[in-house]
Coordinates of C-alpha atoms in Angstrom, one line a residue:
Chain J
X245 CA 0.0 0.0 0.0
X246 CA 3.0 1.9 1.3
X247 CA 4.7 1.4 -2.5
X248 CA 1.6 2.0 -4.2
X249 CA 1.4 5.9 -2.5
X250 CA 5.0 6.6 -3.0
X251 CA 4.4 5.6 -6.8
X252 CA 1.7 7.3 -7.0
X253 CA 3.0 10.6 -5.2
X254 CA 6.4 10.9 -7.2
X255 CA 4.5 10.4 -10.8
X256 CA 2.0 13.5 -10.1
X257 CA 5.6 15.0 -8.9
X258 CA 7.2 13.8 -12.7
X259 CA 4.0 14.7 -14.4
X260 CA 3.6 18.2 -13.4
X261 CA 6.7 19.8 -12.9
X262 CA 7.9 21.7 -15.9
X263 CA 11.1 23.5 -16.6
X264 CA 13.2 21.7 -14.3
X265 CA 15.6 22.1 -11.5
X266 CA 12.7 23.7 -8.6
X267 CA 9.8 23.5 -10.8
X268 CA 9.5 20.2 -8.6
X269 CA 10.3 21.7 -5.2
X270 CA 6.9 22.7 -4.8
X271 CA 5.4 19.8 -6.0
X272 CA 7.4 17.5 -3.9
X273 CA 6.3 19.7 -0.7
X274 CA 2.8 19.5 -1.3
X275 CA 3.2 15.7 -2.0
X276 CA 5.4 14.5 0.9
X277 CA 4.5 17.0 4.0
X278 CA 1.6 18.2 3.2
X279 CA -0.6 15.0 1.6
X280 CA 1.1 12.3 3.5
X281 CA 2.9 13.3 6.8
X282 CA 6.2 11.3 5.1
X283 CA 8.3 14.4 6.0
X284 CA 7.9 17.5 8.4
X285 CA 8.6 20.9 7.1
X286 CA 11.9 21.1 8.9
X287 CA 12.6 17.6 7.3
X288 CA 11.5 18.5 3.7
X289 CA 13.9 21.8 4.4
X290 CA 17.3 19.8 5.3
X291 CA 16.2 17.3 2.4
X292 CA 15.9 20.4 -0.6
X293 CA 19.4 21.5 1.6
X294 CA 20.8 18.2 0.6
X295 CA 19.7 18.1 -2.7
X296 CA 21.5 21.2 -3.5
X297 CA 24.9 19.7 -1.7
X298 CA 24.8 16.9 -4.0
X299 CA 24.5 16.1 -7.8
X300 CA 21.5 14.9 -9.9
X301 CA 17.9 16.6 -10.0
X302 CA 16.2 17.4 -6.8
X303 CA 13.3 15.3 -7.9
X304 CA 15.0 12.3 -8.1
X305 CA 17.4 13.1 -5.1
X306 CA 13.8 13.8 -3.4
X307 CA 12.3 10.3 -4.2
X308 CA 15.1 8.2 -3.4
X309 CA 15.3 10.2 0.2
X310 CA 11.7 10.0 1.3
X311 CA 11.6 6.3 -0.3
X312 CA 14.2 4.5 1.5
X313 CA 12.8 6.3 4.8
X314 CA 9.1 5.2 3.8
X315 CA 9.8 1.7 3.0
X316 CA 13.3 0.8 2.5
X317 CA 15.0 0.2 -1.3
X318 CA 12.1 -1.0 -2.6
X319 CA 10.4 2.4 -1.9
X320 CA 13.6 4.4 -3.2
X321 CA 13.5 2.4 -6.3
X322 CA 9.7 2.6 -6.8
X323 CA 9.5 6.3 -6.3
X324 CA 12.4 7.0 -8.4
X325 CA 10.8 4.7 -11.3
X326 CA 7.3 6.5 -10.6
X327 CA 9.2 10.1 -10.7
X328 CA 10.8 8.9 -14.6
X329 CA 7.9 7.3 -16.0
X330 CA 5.6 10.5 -17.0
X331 CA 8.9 11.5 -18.7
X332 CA 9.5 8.6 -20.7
X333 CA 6.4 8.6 -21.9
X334 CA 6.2 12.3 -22.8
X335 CA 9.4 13.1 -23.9
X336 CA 8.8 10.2 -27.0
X337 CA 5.4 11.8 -27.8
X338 CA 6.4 15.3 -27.6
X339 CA 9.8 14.4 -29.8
X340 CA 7.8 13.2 -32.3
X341 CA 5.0 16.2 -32.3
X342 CA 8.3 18.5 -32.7
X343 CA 9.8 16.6 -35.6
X344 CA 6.3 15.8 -37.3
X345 CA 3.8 18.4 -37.5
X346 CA 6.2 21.1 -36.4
X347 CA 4.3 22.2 -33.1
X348 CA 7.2 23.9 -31.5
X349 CA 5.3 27.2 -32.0
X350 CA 1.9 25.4 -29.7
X351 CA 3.8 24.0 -27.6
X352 CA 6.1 27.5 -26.7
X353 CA 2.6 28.8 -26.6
X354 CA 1.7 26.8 -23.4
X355 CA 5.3 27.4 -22.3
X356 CA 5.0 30.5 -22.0
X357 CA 2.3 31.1 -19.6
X358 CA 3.0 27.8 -17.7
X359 CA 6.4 29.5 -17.1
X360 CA 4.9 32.8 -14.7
X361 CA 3.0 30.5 -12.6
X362 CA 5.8 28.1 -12.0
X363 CA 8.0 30.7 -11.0
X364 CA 5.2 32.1 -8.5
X365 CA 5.2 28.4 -7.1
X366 CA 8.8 28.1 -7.0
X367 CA 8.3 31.2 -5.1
X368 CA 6.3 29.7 -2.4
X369 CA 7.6 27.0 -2.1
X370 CA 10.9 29.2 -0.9
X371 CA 9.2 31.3 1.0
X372 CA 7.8 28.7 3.5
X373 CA 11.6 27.3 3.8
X374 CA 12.5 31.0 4.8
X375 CA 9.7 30.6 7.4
X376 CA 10.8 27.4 8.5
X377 CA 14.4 29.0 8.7
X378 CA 12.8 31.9 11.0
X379 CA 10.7 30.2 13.0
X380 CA 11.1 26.2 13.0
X381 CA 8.1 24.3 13.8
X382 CA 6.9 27.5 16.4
X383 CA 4.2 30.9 16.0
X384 CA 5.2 33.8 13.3
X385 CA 6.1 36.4 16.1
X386 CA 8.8 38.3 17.4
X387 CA 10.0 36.1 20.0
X388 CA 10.2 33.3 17.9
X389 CA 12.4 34.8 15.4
X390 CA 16.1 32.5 15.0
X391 CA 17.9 35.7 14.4
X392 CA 20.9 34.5 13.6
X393 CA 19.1 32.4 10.9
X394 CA 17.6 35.6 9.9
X395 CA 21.0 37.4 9.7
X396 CA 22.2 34.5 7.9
X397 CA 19.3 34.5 5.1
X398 CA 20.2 38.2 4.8
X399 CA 23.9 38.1 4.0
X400 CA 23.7 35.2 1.8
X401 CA 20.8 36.8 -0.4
X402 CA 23.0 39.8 -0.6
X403 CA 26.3 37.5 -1.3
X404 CA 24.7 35.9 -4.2
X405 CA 22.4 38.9 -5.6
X406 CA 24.9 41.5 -5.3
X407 CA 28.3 39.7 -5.4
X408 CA 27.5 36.8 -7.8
X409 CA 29.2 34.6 -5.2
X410 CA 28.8 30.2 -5.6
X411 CA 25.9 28.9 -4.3
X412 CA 27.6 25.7 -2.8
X413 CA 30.2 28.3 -1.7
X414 CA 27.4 30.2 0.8
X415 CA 25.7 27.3 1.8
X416 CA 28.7 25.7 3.0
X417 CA 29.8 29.2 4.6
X418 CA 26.1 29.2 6.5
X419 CA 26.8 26.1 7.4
X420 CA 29.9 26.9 9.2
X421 CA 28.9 30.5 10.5
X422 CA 25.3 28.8 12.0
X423 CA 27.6 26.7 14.0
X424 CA 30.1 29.3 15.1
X425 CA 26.9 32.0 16.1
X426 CA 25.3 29.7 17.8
X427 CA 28.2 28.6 19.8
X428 CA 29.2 31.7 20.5
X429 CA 25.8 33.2 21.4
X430 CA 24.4 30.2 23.5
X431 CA 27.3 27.9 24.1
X432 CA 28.0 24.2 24.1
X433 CA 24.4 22.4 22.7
X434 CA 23.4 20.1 25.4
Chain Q
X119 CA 26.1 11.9 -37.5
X120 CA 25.6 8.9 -37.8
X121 CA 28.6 7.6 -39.7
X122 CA 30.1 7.8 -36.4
X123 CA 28.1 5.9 -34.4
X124 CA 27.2 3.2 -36.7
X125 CA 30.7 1.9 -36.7
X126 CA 30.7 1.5 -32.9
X127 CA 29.6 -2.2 -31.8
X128 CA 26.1 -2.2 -30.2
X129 CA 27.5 -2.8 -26.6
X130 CA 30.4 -1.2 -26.7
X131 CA 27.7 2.0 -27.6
X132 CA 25.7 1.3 -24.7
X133 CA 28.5 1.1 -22.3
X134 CA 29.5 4.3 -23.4
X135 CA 26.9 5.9 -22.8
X136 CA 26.1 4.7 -19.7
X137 CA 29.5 5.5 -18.7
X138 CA 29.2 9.0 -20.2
X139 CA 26.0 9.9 -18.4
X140 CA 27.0 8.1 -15.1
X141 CA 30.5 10.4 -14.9
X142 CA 28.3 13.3 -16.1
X143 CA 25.6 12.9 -13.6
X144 CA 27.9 12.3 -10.7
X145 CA 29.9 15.3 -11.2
X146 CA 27.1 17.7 -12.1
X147 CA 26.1 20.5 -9.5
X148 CA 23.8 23.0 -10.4
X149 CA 20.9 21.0 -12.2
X150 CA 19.7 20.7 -15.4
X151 CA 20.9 23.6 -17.5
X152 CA 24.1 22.3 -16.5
X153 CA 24.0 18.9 -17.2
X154 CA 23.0 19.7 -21.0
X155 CA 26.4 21.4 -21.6
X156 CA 28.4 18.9 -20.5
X157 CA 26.6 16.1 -22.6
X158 CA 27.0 18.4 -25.0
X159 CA 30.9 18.7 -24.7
X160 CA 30.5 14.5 -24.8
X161 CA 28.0 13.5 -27.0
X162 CA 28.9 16.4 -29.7
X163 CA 32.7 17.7 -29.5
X164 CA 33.9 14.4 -27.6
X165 CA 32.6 11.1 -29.4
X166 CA 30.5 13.3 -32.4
X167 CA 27.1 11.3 -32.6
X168 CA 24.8 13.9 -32.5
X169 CA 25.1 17.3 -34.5
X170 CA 25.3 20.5 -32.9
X171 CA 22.3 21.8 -34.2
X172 CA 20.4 18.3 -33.2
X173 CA 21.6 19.0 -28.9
X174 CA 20.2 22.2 -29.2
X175 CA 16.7 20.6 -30.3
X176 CA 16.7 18.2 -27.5
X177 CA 17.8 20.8 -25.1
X178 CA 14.6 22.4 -26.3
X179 CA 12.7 19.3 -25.8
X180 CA 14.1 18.7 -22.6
X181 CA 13.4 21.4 -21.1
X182 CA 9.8 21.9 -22.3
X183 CA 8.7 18.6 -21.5
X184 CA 7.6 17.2 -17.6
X185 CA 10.4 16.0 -15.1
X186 CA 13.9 16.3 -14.4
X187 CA 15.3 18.2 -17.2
X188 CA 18.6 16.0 -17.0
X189 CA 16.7 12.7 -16.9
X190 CA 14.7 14.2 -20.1
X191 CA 18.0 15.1 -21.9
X192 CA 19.3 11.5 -21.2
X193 CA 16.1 9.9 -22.6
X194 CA 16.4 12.1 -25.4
X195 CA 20.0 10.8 -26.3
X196 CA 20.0 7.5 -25.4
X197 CA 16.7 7.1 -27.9
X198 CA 18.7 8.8 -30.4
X199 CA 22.1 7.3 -30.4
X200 CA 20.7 3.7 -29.3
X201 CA 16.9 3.1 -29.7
X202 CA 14.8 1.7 -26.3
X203 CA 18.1 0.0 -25.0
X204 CA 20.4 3.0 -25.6
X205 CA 17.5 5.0 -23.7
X206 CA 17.7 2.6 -20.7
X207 CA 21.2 2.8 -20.6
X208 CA 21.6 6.3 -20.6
X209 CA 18.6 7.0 -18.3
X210 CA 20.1 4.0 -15.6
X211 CA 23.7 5.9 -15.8
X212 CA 21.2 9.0 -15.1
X213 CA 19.8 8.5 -12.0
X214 CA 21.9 6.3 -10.6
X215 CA 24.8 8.6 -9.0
X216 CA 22.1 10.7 -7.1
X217 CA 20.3 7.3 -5.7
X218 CA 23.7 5.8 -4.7
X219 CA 24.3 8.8 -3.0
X220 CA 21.0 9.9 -1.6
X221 CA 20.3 6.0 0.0
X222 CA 23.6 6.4 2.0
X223 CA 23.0 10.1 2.9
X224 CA 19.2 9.2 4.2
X225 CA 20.7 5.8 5.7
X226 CA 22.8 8.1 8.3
X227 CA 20.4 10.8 8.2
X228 CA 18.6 10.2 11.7
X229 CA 22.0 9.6 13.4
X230 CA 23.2 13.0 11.4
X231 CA 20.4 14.7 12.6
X232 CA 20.3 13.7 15.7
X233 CA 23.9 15.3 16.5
X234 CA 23.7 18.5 17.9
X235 CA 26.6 20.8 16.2
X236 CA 25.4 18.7 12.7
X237 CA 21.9 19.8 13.1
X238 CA 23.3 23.7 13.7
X239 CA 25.3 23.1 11.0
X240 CA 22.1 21.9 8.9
X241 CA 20.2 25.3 10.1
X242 CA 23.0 27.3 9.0
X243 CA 22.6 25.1 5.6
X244 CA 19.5 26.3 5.7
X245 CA 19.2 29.8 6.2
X246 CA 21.4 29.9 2.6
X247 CA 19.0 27.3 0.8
X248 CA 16.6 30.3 1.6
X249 CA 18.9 32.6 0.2
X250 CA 19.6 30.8 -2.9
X251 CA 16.0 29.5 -4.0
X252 CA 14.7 33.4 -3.8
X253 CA 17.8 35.0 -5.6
X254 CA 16.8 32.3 -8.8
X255 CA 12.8 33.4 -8.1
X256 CA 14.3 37.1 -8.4
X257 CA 15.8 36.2 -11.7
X258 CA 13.4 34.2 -13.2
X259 CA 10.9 36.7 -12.2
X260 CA 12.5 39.9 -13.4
X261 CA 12.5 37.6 -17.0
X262 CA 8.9 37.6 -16.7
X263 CA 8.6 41.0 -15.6
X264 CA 11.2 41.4 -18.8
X265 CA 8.9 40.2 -21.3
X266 CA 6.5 43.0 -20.6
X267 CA 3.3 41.0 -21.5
X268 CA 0.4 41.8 -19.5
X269 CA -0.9 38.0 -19.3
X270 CA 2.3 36.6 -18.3
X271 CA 2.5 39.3 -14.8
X272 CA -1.1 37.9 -14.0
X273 CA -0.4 34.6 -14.2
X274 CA 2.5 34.9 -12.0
X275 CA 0.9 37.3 -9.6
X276 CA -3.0 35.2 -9.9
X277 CA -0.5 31.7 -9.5
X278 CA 1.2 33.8 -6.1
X279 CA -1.5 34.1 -4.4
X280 CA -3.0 31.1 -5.0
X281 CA -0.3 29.6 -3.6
X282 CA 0.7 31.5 -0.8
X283 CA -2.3 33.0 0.4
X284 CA -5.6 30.3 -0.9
X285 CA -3.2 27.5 -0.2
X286 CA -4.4 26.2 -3.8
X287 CA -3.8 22.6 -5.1
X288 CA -0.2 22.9 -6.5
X289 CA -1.3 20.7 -9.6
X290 CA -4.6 22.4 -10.2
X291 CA -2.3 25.7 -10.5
X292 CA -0.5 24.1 -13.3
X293 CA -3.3 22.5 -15.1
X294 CA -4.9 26.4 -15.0
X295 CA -2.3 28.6 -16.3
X296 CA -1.7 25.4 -19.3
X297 CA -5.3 25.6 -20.3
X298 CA -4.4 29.6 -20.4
X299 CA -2.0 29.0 -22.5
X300 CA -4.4 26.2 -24.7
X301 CA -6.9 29.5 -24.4
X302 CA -4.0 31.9 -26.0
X303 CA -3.5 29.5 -28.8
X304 CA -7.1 29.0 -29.7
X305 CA -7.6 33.2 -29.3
X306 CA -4.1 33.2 -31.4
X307 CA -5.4 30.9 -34.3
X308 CA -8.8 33.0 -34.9
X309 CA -7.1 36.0 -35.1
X310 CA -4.8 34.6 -37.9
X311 CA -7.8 33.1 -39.6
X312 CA -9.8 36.5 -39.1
X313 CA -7.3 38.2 -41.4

């Protein structure tokens, strides 16, 4: 049944997530915290920070993750499978519809307002992992803010917006400077 | 093209490419985009079996149609070089780095987690994830916001809030601004046929 729902779940997250990369990001949020309680959001958050550590697609990085903690290898392997199989179909189809009848123009047609909206969801779907990174699992209010978190969001936006810097290069530096703040500021974790 | 290719033994081909995409795949930060260049460099400059202007086509393809654009791209050149098989053999050398290394990651994950300078660390991690995924929605937006077409700016602000504030049905999002774009091409086609 298990198997069945992770099959399921990744080939809605194959089938609708177009132009790549974080197109899925939201899709996979919506599928694995929010439909099935597989992941929380802080758990969904260090699995999209993983996915950007390491190679290959977040998708498929995504599937294999939640899989093997769902139901072992056979639940990595049957959510990866269930993530490829929209695109094995489609891509074949939609090779053939660009060769054949020429409907490159249609199909940027479709493109082109699918592209806005996936943006806005990409959008979204960052925002809540901001608010996961400036508030965990607790209220949106003052008290609650992780400030360091916050000042941490706030000079890595401006590193890589302003200074063009590597993206693997600040997360690795937020990595380290989390750790050192937080040392610093409260001392020895417990 | 082909000449090149056809002169290669069938299983020697798909061990190539299966090799090619599994080196490519395991050393490719930064997503699709990425990837596509460096099967570029392989499949074009390196062993010649696809033509220049044929990568830039799948490219296209790839990244127009659903799922992992890098997974799409590998489909699209493993049919291409080595029918059904070659696409199983390039879409297997794919996805298999990322699995490899994902099962181990999530194999220590709890125990990772668990540890409390890791998960500061992790936070840390986090608070730059942030960073990054909203510096690529500021640059993909400002190319919508580029394009200065009314339609496209109210999808992406209608699609917003739907998201953030409704709490909208991901999917259901999608399926509305495609049929928008169905609508565009029906509106598109009459006005051709009107003149």
């Amino acid at each position: 049944m298990t198997l069945l729902e992770l099959f399921w779940s990744f080939l809605q997250v194959g089938l609708f997530s177009i132009g790549g990369g974080y197109a899925a990001m939201p899709l996979i949020q919506a599928q694995v915290v929010e439909t099935h309680p597989w992941l929380t959001m802080r758990e969904f958050t260090d699995l999209i920070t993983i996915a950007e550590m390491t190679p290959g697609p977040i998708a498929i990085n995504s599937a294999t993750f939640v899989g093997i903690r769902i139901a072992g290898l056979p639940g990595a392997v049957i959510a990866t499978f269930g993530c490829i199989l929209p695109s094995l179909l489609i891509v074949s189809v939609l090779a053939k519809v660009y060769y054949k009848y020429k409907g490159a123009k249609a199909l940027d047609t479709v493109l082109s307002c699918l592209r806005p909206a996936v943006v806005a969801l990409i959008a979204g779907a960052g925002l809540s992992i901001l608010v996961t990174v400036l508030f965990g699992e607790s209220a949106w209010s003052l008290q609650n803010v992780d400030w360091i978190g916050a000042a941490l969001f706030l000079a890595a936006f401006l590193a890589l917006r302003k200074c063009k810097w590597n993206p693997i290069l600040v997360m690795a530096l937020c990595g380290a400077l989390g750790l050192a703040a937080n040392l610093l500021f409260f001392g020895l974790p417990a | 093209m082909s000449e090149k290719r056809a002169r290669v033994p069938k299983g020697k081909l798909l061990w190539q490419l299966f090799s090619s995409m599994f080196y490519i795949s395991t050393f490719t930060f930064g997503g699709g985009f990425v990837i596509i260049t460096f099967m570029q460099r392989k499949f074009v400059d390196g062993l010649h079996w696809i033509d220049e202007k044929e990568m830039l086509d799948l490219a296209a393809l790839a990244q127009s149609s659903p799922g992992a654009i890098a997974v799409n791209a590998a489909i699209l050149v493993g049919w291409r070089v080595g029918g059904g098989l070659g696409m199983a053999a390039a879409v297997v050398g794919t996805i298999l780095p990322p699995m490899i290394i994902l099962s181990v990651i999530s194999l220590f994950y709890a125990a990772f987690a668990a540890n409390p300078y890791v998960a500061l660390v992790l936070r840390g991690m986090q608070a730059g994830v942030a960073a990054v995924i909203l510096d690529v929605v500021c640059s993909l937006g400002r190319g919508v916001v580029k394009e200065r077409s009314a339609l496209a700016i109210a999808l992406m602000a209608a699609a917003f809030l739907a998201t953030a504030v409704f709490d909208v049905n991901v999917i259901f999002i999608i399926l509305a601004a495609a049929l928008v774009g169905v609508g565009k091409i029906l509106y598109l086609r009459r006005k051709e046929g009107a003149k």
